[in-house]
Amino acid sequence: MITILESTEYPIAQMGKMAGICWGADISTHTVNFTRGKECIESGHGRVTEYSDIIIEISEYSARMIRELYTHIQGVSRLQESTRYVDCSNFQYYVPESIKNRNDVNIMYDKVMEFIKTSYKILQELDVPKQDIANILPLGMYTKIVLKINCRALIHMAEVRMCNRALKEYRDFMKELINVLSDINTEWKAFCDNYMKPKCEWLGYCNEKHSCGKYPSQ
């Protein structure tokens, strides 16, 4: 689940306004700023996209997916739910489709998770600190983070994480993120529709060593 905590109200116009200041242009008109912002993005002037951002709360995604999100380091700040302080004895967890769709495998998967939960509680009763018990928690456990990310980083994240070969859970996250951002207002929807897409759609070909086949390889 993704919750918007804060966001630049008009991201594209904000970019155009910042660029206009540098150019000595009139920045008093929203539509002019919006047009200038679009021109900057489409001309590859990525620096201006750093002046619009969002702060979101992310929950009900696995620690494994969040670990991949942490590989994005530019234009991003994050705070994660602390396993030192939070009681994780009844954690919820992600179930991949390959497991969910097979009853026998799903039962085994659930048993492993329940065993970890039970072990966590026993260790608590033995007065082991939560920060030490946390070492047994699985990557599939849901976690919660607060993420601050600017539009330049959002564009890059979409380029690589909307690829058909990206982690399925991450692709699901990107779809939800785009839907949530698009609901803020029409300008955020325009940003998502036009600029948050896999890089093959920008390039017109795939430059990865292993292609999904959606576009021809370079």
PDB file of C-alpha atoms in Angstrom:
ATOM      1  CA  MET A   1       0.000   0.000   0.000  1.00  0.00           C
ATOM      2  CA  ILE A   2       1.248   3.489  -0.864  1.00  0.00           C
ATOM      3  CA  THR A   3       0.125   6.639   0.933  1.00  0.00           C
ATOM      4  CA  ILE A   4       1.088  10.117  -0.231  1.00  0.00           C
ATOM      5  CA  LEU A   5       2.374  12.151   2.721  1.00  0.00           C
ATOM      6  CA  GLU A   6       3.592  15.202   0.813  1.00  0.00           C
ATOM      7  CA  SER A   7       4.046  16.131  -2.841  1.00  0.00           C
ATOM      8  CA  THR A   8       4.957  19.057  -5.052  1.00  0.00           C
ATOM      9  CA  GLU A   9       1.532  20.294  -6.126  1.00  0.00           C
ATOM     10  CA  TYR A  10       2.359  20.925  -9.794  1.00  0.00           C
ATOM     11  CA  PRO A  11       5.547  19.015 -10.627  1.00  0.00           C
ATOM     12  CA  ILE A  12       6.041  19.957 -14.275  1.00  0.00           C
ATOM     13  CA  ALA A  13       5.207  23.644 -13.763  1.00  0.00           C
ATOM     14  CA  GLN A  14       7.578  23.691 -10.785  1.00  0.00           C
ATOM     15  CA  MET A  15      10.369  22.417 -13.022  1.00  0.00           C
ATOM     16  CA  GLY A  16       9.581  25.089 -15.594  1.00  0.00           C
ATOM     17  CA  LYS A  17       9.493  27.781 -12.955  1.00  0.00           C
ATOM     18  CA  MET A  18      12.949  26.849 -11.667  1.00  0.00           C
ATOM     19  CA  ALA A  19      14.328  26.775 -15.210  1.00  0.00           C
ATOM     20  CA  GLY A  20      12.699  30.134 -15.940  1.00  0.00           C
ATOM     21  CA  ILE A  21      14.487  31.752 -13.017  1.00  0.00           C
ATOM     22  CA  CYS A  22      17.808  30.639 -14.491  1.00  0.00           C
ATOM     23  CA  TRP A  23      16.849  31.938 -17.929  1.00  0.00           C
ATOM     24  CA  GLY A  24      15.563  35.297 -16.693  1.00  0.00           C
ATOM     25  CA  ALA A  25      12.126  34.419 -18.085  1.00  0.00           C
ATOM     26  CA  ASP A  26       8.637  35.347 -16.913  1.00  0.00           C
ATOM     27  CA  ILE A  27       7.607  32.768 -14.288  1.00  0.00           C
ATOM     28  CA  SER A  28       4.265  34.295 -13.321  1.00  0.00           C
ATOM     29  CA  THR A  29       2.080  32.111 -15.577  1.00  0.00           C
ATOM     30  CA  HIS A  30       1.365  28.482 -14.720  1.00  0.00           C
ATOM     31  CA  THR A  31       0.759  27.346 -18.306  1.00  0.00           C
ATOM     32  CA  VAL A  32       4.025  28.906 -19.508  1.00  0.00           C
ATOM     33  CA  ASN A  33       5.924  27.255 -16.662  1.00  0.00           C
ATOM     34  CA  PHE A  34       4.248  23.937 -17.499  1.00  0.00           C
ATOM     35  CA  THR A  35       5.261  24.168 -21.169  1.00  0.00           C
ATOM     36  CA  ARG A  36       8.809  25.135 -20.232  1.00  0.00           C
ATOM     37  CA  GLY A  37       8.974  22.210 -17.799  1.00  0.00           C
ATOM     38  CA  LYS A  38       7.896  19.747 -20.497  1.00  0.00           C
ATOM     39  CA  GLU A  39      10.505  21.134 -22.868  1.00  0.00           C
ATOM     40  CA  CYS A  40      13.207  20.689 -20.233  1.00  0.00           C
ATOM     41  CA  ILE A  41      12.281  17.065 -19.575  1.00  0.00           C
ATOM     42  CA  GLU A  42      12.041  16.190 -23.252  1.00  0.00           C
ATOM     43  CA  SER A  43      15.340  17.950 -24.005  1.00  0.00           C
ATOM     44  CA  GLY A  44      17.110  15.866 -21.387  1.00  0.00           C
ATOM     45  CA  HIS A  45      17.699  18.681 -18.896  1.00  0.00           C
ATOM     46  CA  GLY A  46      17.324  16.290 -15.989  1.00  0.00           C
ATOM     47  CA  ARG A  47      18.519  18.666 -13.269  1.00  0.00           C
ATOM     48  CA  VAL A  48      15.215  20.560 -13.248  1.00  0.00           C
ATOM     49  CA  THR A  49      13.315  17.335 -12.492  1.00  0.00           C
ATOM     50  CA  GLU A  50      15.058  17.262  -9.118  1.00  0.00           C
ATOM     51  CA  TYR A  51      12.969  20.243  -7.955  1.00  0.00           C
ATOM     52  CA  SER A  52       9.721  18.274  -7.756  1.00  0.00           C
ATOM     53  CA  ASP A  53       9.326  15.398  -5.343  1.00  0.00           C
ATOM     54  CA  ILE A  54       7.056  13.261  -3.208  1.00  0.00           C
ATOM     55  CA  ILE A  55       7.140  11.772   0.284  1.00  0.00           C
ATOM     56  CA  ILE A  56       5.271   8.485   0.543  1.00  0.00           C
ATOM     57  CA  GLU A  57       4.631   5.762   3.087  1.00  0.00           C
ATOM     58  CA  ILE A  58       5.106   2.264   1.662  1.00  0.00           C
ATOM     59  CA  SER A  59       3.689  -0.773   3.451  1.00  0.00           C
ATOM     60  CA  GLU A  60       2.650  -4.337   2.617  1.00  0.00           C
ATOM     61  CA  TYR A  61       5.694  -4.904   0.429  1.00  0.00           C
ATOM     62  CA  SER A  62       8.399  -7.391   1.302  1.00  0.00           C
ATOM     63  CA  ALA A  63      11.785  -6.576   2.782  1.00  0.00           C
ATOM     64  CA  ARG A  64      13.271  -8.188  -0.306  1.00  0.00           C
ATOM     65  CA  MET A  65      11.533  -5.718  -2.633  1.00  0.00           C
ATOM     66  CA  ILE A  66      12.496  -2.818  -0.380  1.00  0.00           C
ATOM     67  CA  ARG A  67      16.114  -4.014  -0.459  1.00  0.00           C
ATOM     68  CA  GLU A  68      16.028  -3.666  -4.265  1.00  0.00           C
ATOM     69  CA  LEU A  69      14.456  -0.230  -3.909  1.00  0.00           C
ATOM     70  CA  TYR A  70      17.440   0.726  -1.746  1.00  0.00           C
ATOM     71  CA  THR A  71      19.754   0.268  -4.742  1.00  0.00           C
ATOM     72  CA  HIS A  72      18.344   3.579  -6.022  1.00  0.00           C
ATOM     73  CA  ILE A  73      20.543   6.045  -4.173  1.00  0.00           C
ATOM     74  CA  GLN A  74      20.383   9.336  -6.115  1.00  0.00           C
ATOM     75  CA  GLY A  75      17.520  11.705  -5.372  1.00  0.00           C
ATOM     76  CA  VAL A  76      16.211   9.395  -2.653  1.00  0.00           C
ATOM     77  CA  SER A  77      15.948   9.495   1.148  1.00  0.00           C
ATOM     78  CA  ARG A  78      14.287   6.780   3.220  1.00  0.00           C
ATOM     79  CA  LEU A  79      13.473   5.704   6.745  1.00  0.00           C
ATOM     80  CA  GLN A  80      12.556   2.082   7.470  1.00  0.00           C
ATOM     81  CA  GLU A  81      10.500   0.450  10.193  1.00  0.00           C
ATOM     82  CA  SER A  82      12.957  -0.579  12.900  1.00  0.00           C
ATOM     83  CA  THR A  83      13.206  -4.250  13.833  1.00  0.00           C
ATOM     84  CA  ARG A  84      15.114  -3.091  16.942  1.00  0.00           C
ATOM     85  CA  TYR A  85      11.981  -1.513  18.407  1.00  0.00           C
ATOM     86  CA  VAL A  86       8.937  -2.883  16.563  1.00  0.00           C
ATOM     87  CA  ASP A  87       7.463  -6.185  17.752  1.00  0.00           C
ATOM     88  CA  CYS A  88       7.536  -8.401  14.639  1.00  0.00           C
ATOM     89  CA  SER A  89       6.182 -11.538  16.318  1.00  0.00           C
ATOM     90  CA  ASN A  90       3.068 -11.546  14.128  1.00  0.00           C
ATOM     91  CA  PHE A  91       4.559 -10.288  10.863  1.00  0.00           C
ATOM     92  CA  GLN A  92       2.655 -10.539   7.588  1.00  0.00           C
ATOM     93  CA  TYR A  93       4.449 -11.668   4.455  1.00  0.00           C
ATOM     94  CA  TYR A  94       4.529 -11.755   0.669  1.00  0.00           C
ATOM     95  CA  VAL A  95       3.563 -14.910  -1.206  1.00  0.00           C
ATOM     96  CA  PRO A  96       4.849 -15.133  -4.819  1.00  0.00           C
ATOM     97  CA  GLU A  97       2.416 -16.342  -7.470  1.00  0.00           C
ATOM     98  CA  SER A  98       4.533 -19.452  -8.160  1.00  0.00           C
ATOM     99  CA  ILE A  99       3.866 -20.497  -4.565  1.00  0.00           C
ATOM    100  CA  LYS A 100       0.352 -19.118  -4.150  1.00  0.00           C
ATOM    101  CA  ASN A 101      -0.910 -21.052  -7.172  1.00  0.00           C
ATOM    102  CA  ARG A 102       0.290 -24.431  -5.842  1.00  0.00           C
ATOM    103  CA  ASN A 103      -1.553 -25.575  -2.737  1.00  0.00           C
ATOM    104  CA  ASP A 104       1.075 -28.122  -1.629  1.00  0.00           C
ATOM    105  CA  VAL A 105       3.898 -25.600  -1.945  1.00  0.00           C
ATOM    106  CA  ASN A 106       1.828 -22.835  -0.363  1.00  0.00           C
ATOM    107  CA  ILE A 107       1.200 -24.996   2.703  1.00  0.00           C
ATOM    108  CA  MET A 108       4.938 -25.612   3.084  1.00  0.00           C
ATOM    109  CA  TYR A 109       5.702 -21.911   2.665  1.00  0.00           C
ATOM    110  CA  ASP A 110       3.131 -20.924   5.309  1.00  0.00           C
ATOM    111  CA  LYS A 111       4.478 -23.545   7.735  1.00  0.00           C
ATOM    112  CA  VAL A 112       7.975 -22.069   7.451  1.00  0.00           C
ATOM    113  CA  MET A 113       6.634 -18.576   8.168  1.00  0.00           C
ATOM    114  CA  GLU A 114       4.587 -19.803  11.138  1.00  0.00           C
ATOM    115  CA  PHE A 115       7.643 -21.612  12.515  1.00  0.00           C
ATOM    116  CA  ILE A 116       9.595 -18.344  12.380  1.00  0.00           C
ATOM    117  CA  LYS A 117       6.776 -16.483  14.141  1.00  0.00           C
ATOM    118  CA  THR A 118       6.623 -19.123  16.882  1.00  0.00           C
ATOM    119  CA  SER A 119      10.407 -19.067  17.292  1.00  0.00           C
ATOM    120  CA  TYR A 120      10.344 -15.267  17.535  1.00  0.00           C
ATOM    121  CA  LYS A 121       7.802 -15.419  20.368  1.00  0.00           C
ATOM    122  CA  ILE A 122       9.763 -18.108  22.244  1.00  0.00           C
ATOM    123  CA  LEU A 123      12.939 -16.046  22.008  1.00  0.00           C
ATOM    124  CA  GLN A 124      11.017 -13.040  23.341  1.00  0.00           C
ATOM    125  CA  GLU A 125       9.891 -15.102  26.327  1.00  0.00           C
ATOM    126  CA  LEU A 126      13.540 -15.995  26.917  1.00  0.00           C
ATOM    127  CA  ASP A 127      14.317 -12.245  27.146  1.00  0.00           C
ATOM    128  CA  VAL A 128      16.336 -12.075  23.951  1.00  0.00           C
ATOM    129  CA  PRO A 129      16.335  -8.431  22.675  1.00  0.00           C
ATOM    130  CA  LYS A 130      14.186  -7.732  19.601  1.00  0.00           C
ATOM    131  CA  GLN A 131      17.221  -6.385  17.767  1.00  0.00           C
ATOM    132  CA  ASP A 132      18.838  -9.829  18.073  1.00  0.00           C
ATOM    133  CA  ILE A 133      15.708 -11.871  17.361  1.00  0.00           C
ATOM    134  CA  ALA A 134      15.361  -9.839  14.148  1.00  0.00           C
ATOM    135  CA  ASN A 135      18.113 -11.943  12.605  1.00  0.00           C
ATOM    136  CA  ILE A 136      15.646 -14.788  12.038  1.00  0.00           C
ATOM    137  CA  LEU A 137      13.088 -12.620  10.186  1.00  0.00           C
ATOM    138  CA  PRO A 138      12.587 -13.555   6.512  1.00  0.00           C
ATOM    139  CA  LEU A 139      13.092 -11.351   3.458  1.00  0.00           C
ATOM    140  CA  GLY A 140       9.480 -12.068   2.550  1.00  0.00           C
ATOM    141  CA  MET A 141       8.226 -10.228   5.649  1.00  0.00           C
ATOM    142  CA  TYR A 142       6.278  -7.054   4.966  1.00  0.00           C
ATOM    143  CA  THR A 143       8.014  -3.911   6.145  1.00  0.00           C
ATOM    144  CA  LYS A 144       7.193  -0.214   6.160  1.00  0.00           C
ATOM    145  CA  ILE A 145       9.266   2.726   4.941  1.00  0.00           C
ATOM    146  CA  VAL A 146       8.934   6.448   4.384  1.00  0.00           C
ATOM    147  CA  LEU A 147      10.426   7.371   1.011  1.00  0.00           C
ATOM    148  CA  LYS A 148      11.324  10.838  -0.270  1.00  0.00           C
ATOM    149  CA  ILE A 149      12.118  10.774  -3.965  1.00  0.00           C
ATOM    150  CA  ASN A 150      12.391  13.433  -6.653  1.00  0.00           C
ATOM    151  CA  CYS A 151      11.052  13.221 -10.186  1.00  0.00           C
ATOM    152  CA  ARG A 152      14.433  12.575 -11.754  1.00  0.00           C
ATOM    153  CA  ALA A 153      14.785   9.463  -9.591  1.00  0.00           C
ATOM    154  CA  LEU A 154      11.161   8.474 -10.321  1.00  0.00           C
ATOM    155  CA  ILE A 155      11.842   8.560 -14.057  1.00  0.00           C
ATOM    156  CA  HIS A 156      14.958   6.425 -13.649  1.00  0.00           C
ATOM    157  CA  MET A 157      13.157   3.973 -11.373  1.00  0.00           C
ATOM    158  CA  ALA A 158      10.408   3.554 -13.952  1.00  0.00           C
ATOM    159  CA  GLU A 159      12.967   3.006 -16.710  1.00  0.00           C
ATOM    160  CA  VAL A 160      14.494  -0.022 -15.023  1.00  0.00           C
ATOM    161  CA  ARG A 161      11.740  -1.365 -12.733  1.00  0.00           C
ATOM    162  CA  MET A 162       8.900  -1.363 -15.261  1.00  0.00           C
ATOM    163  CA  CYS A 163      10.879  -3.711 -17.469  1.00  0.00           C
ATOM    164  CA  ASN A 164       9.098  -7.057 -17.935  1.00  0.00           C
ATOM    165  CA  ARG A 165      12.193  -8.798 -16.525  1.00  0.00           C
ATOM    166  CA  ALA A 166      12.206  -6.800 -13.270  1.00  0.00           C
ATOM    167  CA  LEU A 167      11.103  -8.441 -10.010  1.00  0.00           C
ATOM    168  CA  LYS A 168       7.339  -9.053 -10.207  1.00  0.00           C
ATOM    169  CA  GLU A 169       6.645  -7.497  -6.808  1.00  0.00           C
ATOM    170  CA  TYR A 170       8.598  -4.379  -7.827  1.00  0.00           C
ATOM    171  CA  ARG A 171       6.593  -4.113 -11.052  1.00  0.00           C
ATOM    172  CA  ASP A 172       3.406  -4.346  -8.995  1.00  0.00           C
ATOM    173  CA  PHE A 173       4.741  -1.578  -6.761  1.00  0.00           C
ATOM    174  CA  MET A 174       5.449   0.634  -9.777  1.00  0.00           C
ATOM    175  CA  LYS A 175       1.919   0.122 -11.104  1.00  0.00           C
ATOM    176  CA  GLU A 176       0.438   1.098  -7.752  1.00  0.00           C
ATOM    177  CA  LEU A 177       2.772   4.083  -7.477  1.00  0.00           C
ATOM    178  CA  ILE A 178       1.727   5.385 -10.885  1.00  0.00           C
ATOM    179  CA  ASN A 179      -1.954   4.966 -10.020  1.00  0.00           C
ATOM    180  CA  VAL A 180      -1.527   6.800  -6.710  1.00  0.00           C
ATOM    181  CA  LEU A 181       0.456   9.648  -8.253  1.00  0.00           C
ATOM    182  CA  SER A 182      -1.988   9.970 -11.136  1.00  0.00           C
ATOM    183  CA  ASP A 183      -4.804  10.507  -8.630  1.00  0.00           C
ATOM    184  CA  ILE A 184      -3.145  13.598  -7.100  1.00  0.00           C
ATOM    185  CA  ASN A 185      -4.131  15.866  -9.996  1.00  0.00           C
ATOM    186  CA  THR A 186      -4.028  16.096 -13.804  1.00  0.00           C
ATOM    187  CA  GLU A 187      -0.439  17.379 -13.846  1.00  0.00           C
ATOM    188  CA  TRP A 188       0.886  14.389 -11.914  1.00  0.00           C
ATOM    189  CA  LYS A 189      -1.111  12.166 -14.248  1.00  0.00           C
ATOM    190  CA  ALA A 190       0.529  13.861 -17.238  1.00  0.00           C
ATOM    191  CA  PHE A 191       3.942  13.285 -15.663  1.00  0.00           C
ATOM    192  CA  CYS A 192       3.186   9.581 -15.129  1.00  0.00           C
ATOM    193  CA  ASP A 193       1.617   9.040 -18.549  1.00  0.00           C
ATOM    194  CA  ASN A 194       4.416  10.701 -20.459  1.00  0.00           C
ATOM    195  CA  TYR A 195       7.596  10.123 -18.468  1.00  0.00           C
ATOM    196  CA  MET A 196       7.242   7.093 -16.211  1.00  0.00           C
ATOM    197  CA  LYS A 197       7.858   4.239 -18.624  1.00  0.00           C
ATOM    198  CA  PRO A 198      10.448   1.494 -19.227  1.00  0.00           C
ATOM    199  CA  LYS A 199      13.572   2.691 -21.023  1.00  0.00           C
ATOM    200  CA  CYS A 200      12.835   0.559 -24.097  1.00  0.00           C
ATOM    201  CA  GLU A 201       9.860   2.831 -24.781  1.00  0.00           C
ATOM    202  CA  TRP A 202      12.183   5.847 -24.758  1.00  0.00           C
ATOM    203  CA  LEU A 203      14.837   4.143 -26.878  1.00  0.00           C
ATOM    204  CA  GLY A 204      12.640   2.163 -29.268  1.00  0.00           C
ATOM    205  CA  TYR A 205      14.838  -0.895 -28.692  1.00  0.00           C
ATOM    206  CA  CYS A 206      16.179  -3.005 -25.809  1.00  0.00           C
ATOM    207  CA  ASN A 207      19.777  -2.390 -24.738  1.00  0.00           C
ATOM    208  CA  GLU A 208      19.830  -5.182 -22.145  1.00  0.00           C
ATOM    209  CA  LYS A 209      21.843  -8.360 -22.672  1.00  0.00           C
ATOM    210  CA  HIS A 210      18.720 -10.439 -22.018  1.00  0.00           C
ATOM    211  CA  SER A 211      15.574  -9.030 -23.611  1.00  0.00           C
ATOM    212  CA  CYS A 212      11.931  -9.867 -22.915  1.00  0.00           C
ATOM    213  CA  GLY A 213      11.266  -9.453 -26.631  1.00  0.00           C
ATOM    214  CA  LYS A 214       8.891  -6.484 -26.347  1.00  0.00           C
ATOM    215  CA  TYR A 215      11.289  -4.420 -28.473  1.00  0.00           C
ATOM    216  CA  PRO A 216      14.108  -5.587 -30.762  1.00  0.00           C
ATOM    217  CA  SER A 217      17.562  -5.791 -29.228  1.00  0.00           C
ATOM    218  CA  GLN A 218      20.091  -3.111 -30.058  1.00  0.00           C
TER     219      GLN A 218
END
